[in-house]
PDB file of C-alpha atoms (C1' of nucleotides) in Angstrom:
ATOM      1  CA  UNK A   1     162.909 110.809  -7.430  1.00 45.00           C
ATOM      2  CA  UNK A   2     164.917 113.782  -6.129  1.00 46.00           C
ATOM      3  CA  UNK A   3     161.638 115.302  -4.833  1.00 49.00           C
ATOM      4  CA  UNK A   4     160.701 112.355  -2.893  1.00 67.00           C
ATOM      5  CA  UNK A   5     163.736 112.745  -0.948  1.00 83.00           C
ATOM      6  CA  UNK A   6     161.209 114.142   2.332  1.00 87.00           C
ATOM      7  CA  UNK A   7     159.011 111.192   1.988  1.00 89.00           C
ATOM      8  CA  UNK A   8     162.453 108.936   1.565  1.00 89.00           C
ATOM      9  CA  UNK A   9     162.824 110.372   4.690  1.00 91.00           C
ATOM     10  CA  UNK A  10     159.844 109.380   6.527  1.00 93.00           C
ATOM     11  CA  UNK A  11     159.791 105.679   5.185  1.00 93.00           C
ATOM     12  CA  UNK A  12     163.230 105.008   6.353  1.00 92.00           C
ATOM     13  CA  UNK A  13     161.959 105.693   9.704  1.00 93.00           C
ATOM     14  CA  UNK A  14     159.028 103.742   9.673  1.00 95.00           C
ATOM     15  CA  UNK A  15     161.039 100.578   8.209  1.00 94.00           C
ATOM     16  CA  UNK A  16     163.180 101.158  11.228  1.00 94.00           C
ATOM     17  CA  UNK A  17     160.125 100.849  13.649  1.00 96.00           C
ATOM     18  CA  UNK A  18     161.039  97.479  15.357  1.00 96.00           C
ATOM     19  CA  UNK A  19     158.331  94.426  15.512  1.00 97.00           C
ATOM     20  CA  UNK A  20     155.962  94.660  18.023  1.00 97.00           C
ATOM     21  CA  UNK A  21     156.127  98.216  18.212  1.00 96.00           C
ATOM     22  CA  UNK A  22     154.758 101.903  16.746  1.00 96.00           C
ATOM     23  CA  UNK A  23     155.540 105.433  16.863  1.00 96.00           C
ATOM     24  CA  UNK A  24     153.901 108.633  16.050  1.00 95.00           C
ATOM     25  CA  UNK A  25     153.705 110.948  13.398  1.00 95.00           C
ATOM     26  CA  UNK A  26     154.726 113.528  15.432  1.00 94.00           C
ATOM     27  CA  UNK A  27     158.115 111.930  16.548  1.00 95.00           C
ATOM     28  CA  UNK A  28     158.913 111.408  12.996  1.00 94.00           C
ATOM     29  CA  UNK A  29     158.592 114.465  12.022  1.00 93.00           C
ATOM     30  CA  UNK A  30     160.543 115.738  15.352  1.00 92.00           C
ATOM     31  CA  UNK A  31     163.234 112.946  13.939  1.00 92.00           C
ATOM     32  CA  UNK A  32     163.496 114.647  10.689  1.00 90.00           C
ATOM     33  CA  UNK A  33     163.931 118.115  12.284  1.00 88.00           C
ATOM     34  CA  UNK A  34     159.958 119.070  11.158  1.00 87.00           C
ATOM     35  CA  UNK A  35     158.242 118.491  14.304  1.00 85.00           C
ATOM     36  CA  UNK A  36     155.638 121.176  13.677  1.00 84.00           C
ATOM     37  CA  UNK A  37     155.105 119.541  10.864  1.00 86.00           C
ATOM     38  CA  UNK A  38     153.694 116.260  11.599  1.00 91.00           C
ATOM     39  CA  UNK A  39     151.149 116.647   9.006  1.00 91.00           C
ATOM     40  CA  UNK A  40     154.038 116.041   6.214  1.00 92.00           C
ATOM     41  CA  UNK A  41     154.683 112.539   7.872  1.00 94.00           C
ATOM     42  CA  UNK A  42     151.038 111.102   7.396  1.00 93.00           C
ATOM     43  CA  UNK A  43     150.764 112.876   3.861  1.00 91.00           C
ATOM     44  CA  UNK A  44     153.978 110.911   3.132  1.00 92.00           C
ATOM     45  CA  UNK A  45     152.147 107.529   4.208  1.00 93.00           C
ATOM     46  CA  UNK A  46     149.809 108.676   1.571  1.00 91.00           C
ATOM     47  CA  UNK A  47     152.590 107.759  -0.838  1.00 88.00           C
ATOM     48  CA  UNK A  48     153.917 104.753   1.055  1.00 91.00           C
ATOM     49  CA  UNK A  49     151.395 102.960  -1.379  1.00 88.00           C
ATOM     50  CA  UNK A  50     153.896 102.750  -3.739  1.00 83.00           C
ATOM     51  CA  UNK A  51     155.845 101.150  -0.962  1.00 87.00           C
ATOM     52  CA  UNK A  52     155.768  97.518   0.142  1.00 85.00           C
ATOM     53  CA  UNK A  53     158.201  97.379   2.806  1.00 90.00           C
ATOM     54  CA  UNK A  54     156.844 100.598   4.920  1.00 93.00           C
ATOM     55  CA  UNK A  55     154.648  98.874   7.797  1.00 95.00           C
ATOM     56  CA  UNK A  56     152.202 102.044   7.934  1.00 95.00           C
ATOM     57  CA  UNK A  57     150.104 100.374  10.534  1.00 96.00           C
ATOM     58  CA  UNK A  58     152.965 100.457  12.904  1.00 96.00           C
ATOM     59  CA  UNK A  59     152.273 104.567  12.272  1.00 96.00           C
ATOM     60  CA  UNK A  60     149.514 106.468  14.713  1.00 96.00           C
ATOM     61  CA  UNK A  61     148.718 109.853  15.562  1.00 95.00           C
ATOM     62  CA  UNK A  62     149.771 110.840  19.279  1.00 94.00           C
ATOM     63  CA  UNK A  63     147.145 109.405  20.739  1.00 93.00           C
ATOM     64  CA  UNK A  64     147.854 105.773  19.939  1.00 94.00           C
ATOM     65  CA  UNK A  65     144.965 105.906  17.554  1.00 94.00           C
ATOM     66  CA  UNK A  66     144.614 104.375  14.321  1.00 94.00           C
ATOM     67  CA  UNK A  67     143.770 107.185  12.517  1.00 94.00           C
ATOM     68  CA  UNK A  68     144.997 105.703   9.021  1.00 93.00           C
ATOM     69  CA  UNK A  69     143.136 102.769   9.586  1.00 93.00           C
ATOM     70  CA  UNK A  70     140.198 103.852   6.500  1.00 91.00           C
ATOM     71  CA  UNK A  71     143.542 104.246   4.403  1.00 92.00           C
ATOM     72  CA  UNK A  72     144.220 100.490   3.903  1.00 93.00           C
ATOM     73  CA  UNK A  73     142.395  98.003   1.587  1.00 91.00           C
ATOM     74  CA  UNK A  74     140.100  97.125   4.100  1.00 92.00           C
ATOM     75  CA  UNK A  75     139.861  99.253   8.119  1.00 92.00           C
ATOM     76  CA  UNK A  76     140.647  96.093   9.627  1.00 93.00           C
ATOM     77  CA  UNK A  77     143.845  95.075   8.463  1.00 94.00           C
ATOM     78  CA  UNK A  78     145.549  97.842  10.580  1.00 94.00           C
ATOM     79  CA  UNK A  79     144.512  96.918  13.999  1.00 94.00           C
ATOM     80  CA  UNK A  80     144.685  92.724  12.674  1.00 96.00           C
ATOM     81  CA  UNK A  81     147.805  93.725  11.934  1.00 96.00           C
ATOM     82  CA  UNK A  82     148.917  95.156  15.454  1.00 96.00           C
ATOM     83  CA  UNK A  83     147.385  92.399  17.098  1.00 96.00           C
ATOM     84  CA  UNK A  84     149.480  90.150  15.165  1.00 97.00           C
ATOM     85  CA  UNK A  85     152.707  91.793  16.303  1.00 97.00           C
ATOM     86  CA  UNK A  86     151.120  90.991  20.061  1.00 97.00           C
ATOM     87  CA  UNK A  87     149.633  94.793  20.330  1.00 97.00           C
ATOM     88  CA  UNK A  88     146.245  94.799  21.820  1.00 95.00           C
ATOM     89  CA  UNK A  89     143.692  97.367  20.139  1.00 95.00           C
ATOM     90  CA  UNK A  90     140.732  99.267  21.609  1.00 92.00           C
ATOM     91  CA  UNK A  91     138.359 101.235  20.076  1.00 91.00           C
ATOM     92  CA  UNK A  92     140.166 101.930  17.184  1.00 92.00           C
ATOM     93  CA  UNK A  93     143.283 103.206  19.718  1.00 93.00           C
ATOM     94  CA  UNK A  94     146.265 101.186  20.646  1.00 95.00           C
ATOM     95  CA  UNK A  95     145.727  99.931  25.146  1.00 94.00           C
ATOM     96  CA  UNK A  96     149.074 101.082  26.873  1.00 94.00           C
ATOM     97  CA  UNK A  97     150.164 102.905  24.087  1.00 94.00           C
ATOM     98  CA  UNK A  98     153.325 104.436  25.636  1.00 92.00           C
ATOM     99  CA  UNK A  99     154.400 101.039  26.818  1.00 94.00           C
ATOM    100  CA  UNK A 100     154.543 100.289  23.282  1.00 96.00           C
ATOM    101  CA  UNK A 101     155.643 103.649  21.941  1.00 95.00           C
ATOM    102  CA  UNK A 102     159.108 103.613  19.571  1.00 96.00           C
ATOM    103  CA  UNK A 103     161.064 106.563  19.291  1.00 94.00           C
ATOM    104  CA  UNK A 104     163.399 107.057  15.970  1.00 93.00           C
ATOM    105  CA  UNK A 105     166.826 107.885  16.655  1.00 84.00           C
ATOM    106  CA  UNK A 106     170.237 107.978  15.343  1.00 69.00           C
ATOM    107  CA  UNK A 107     171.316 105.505  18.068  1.00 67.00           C
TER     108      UNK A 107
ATOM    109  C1'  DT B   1     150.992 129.987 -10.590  1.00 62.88           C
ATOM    110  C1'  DC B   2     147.448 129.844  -7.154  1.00 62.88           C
ATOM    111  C1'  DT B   3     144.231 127.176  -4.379  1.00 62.88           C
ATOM    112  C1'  DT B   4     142.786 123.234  -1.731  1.00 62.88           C
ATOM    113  C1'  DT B   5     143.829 119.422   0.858  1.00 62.88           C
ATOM    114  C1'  DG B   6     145.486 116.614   4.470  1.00 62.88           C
ATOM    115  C1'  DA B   7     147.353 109.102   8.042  1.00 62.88           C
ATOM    116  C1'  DC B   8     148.677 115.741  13.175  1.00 62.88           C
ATOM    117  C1'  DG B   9     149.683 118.464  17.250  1.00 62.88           C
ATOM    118  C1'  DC B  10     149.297 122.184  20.445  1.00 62.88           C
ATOM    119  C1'  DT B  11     147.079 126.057  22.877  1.00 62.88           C
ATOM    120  C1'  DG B  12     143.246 128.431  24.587  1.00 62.88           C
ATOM    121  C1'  DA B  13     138.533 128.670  26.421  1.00 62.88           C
TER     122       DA B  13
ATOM    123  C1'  DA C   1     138.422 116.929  31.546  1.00 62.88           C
ATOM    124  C1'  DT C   2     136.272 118.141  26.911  1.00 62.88           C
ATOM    125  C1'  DC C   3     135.705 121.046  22.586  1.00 62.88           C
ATOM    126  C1'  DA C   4     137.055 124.158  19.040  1.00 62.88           C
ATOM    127  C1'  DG C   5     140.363 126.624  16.371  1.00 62.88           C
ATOM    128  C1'  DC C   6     144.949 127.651  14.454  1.00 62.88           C
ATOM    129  C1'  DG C   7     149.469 126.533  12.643  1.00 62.88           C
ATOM    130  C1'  DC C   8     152.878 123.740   9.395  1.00 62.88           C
ATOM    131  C1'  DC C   9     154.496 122.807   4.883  1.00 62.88           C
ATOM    132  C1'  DA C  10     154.533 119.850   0.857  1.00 62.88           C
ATOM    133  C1'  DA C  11     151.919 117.741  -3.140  1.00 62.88           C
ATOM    134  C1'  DA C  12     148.239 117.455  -6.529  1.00 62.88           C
ATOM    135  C1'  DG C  13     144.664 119.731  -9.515  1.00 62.88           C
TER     136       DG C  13
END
DNA sequence: TCTTTGACGCTGA
DNA sequence: ATCAGCGCCAAAG
C-alpha cells in the first residue's frame, strides 16, 4: 500500500477534478512537484483500474486529446462520457480545450 | 537485479 | 506549421 503512495497521489487529484471539467497529465504531475515527469501520471491511470471513484476520462494529454481513450472497456465511453458532463469532443480531442482546462491546486 | 515499457511533454530541425 | 527524437522515473516481467 505504502508503495502506491505516488499513484495515491495522482488519484486524489483527479477525484478533485470538478464536473464538467479536465486537466492534463502534465499539470498533475507539475502539482505533485514531478512535472518532467508526466509520464508517471498516465502510468498511474494504468492502476486507477483498481479504482472506481477516479474519473480517468476527465484526464488528457496537453493537447486536449483523449489519448487514454483505447484504455477503457470500450473507446467510446471516454468522449460519451465528456459529452455527458456538457464537453463537446472532436476528433478524438476535446473543442476549446483551455476553456475547459482545470488546474490542481492547494487552494 | 537488469531490462523494457509507457494514458506525456518539450526542444530542435 | 509539421515531424522526429530525447528525457523522466516508476512498475512489472
Amino acid at each position: 500500500m505504502e508503495s502506491t503512495n505516488f499513484y495515491e497521489r495522482v488519484y486524489e487529484i483527479v477525484r478533485k477534478i470538478p464536473y464538467g471539467k479536465v486537466t492534463t497529465y502534465g499539470h498533475i504531475a507539475a502539482y505533485l512537484g514531478v512535472k518532467s515527469s508526466s509520464r508517471m501520471v498516465g502510468y498511474a491511470m494504468n492502476s486507477s483500474h483498481s479504482i472506481s471513484d477516479i474519473p480517468a476520462h476527465r484526464v488528457v494529454n496537453r493537447n486536449g486529446m483523449l489519448t487514454g481513450k483505447f484504455h477503457f472497456p470500450t473507446p467510446s465511453i471516454m468522449e460519451e462520457l465528456l459529452e455527458n458532463e456538457g464537453i463537446p469532443i472532436k476528433n478524438d480531442k476535446i473543442i476549446n480545450f483551455k476553456d475547459y482546462l482545470w488546474i490542481p491546486e492547494n487552494d
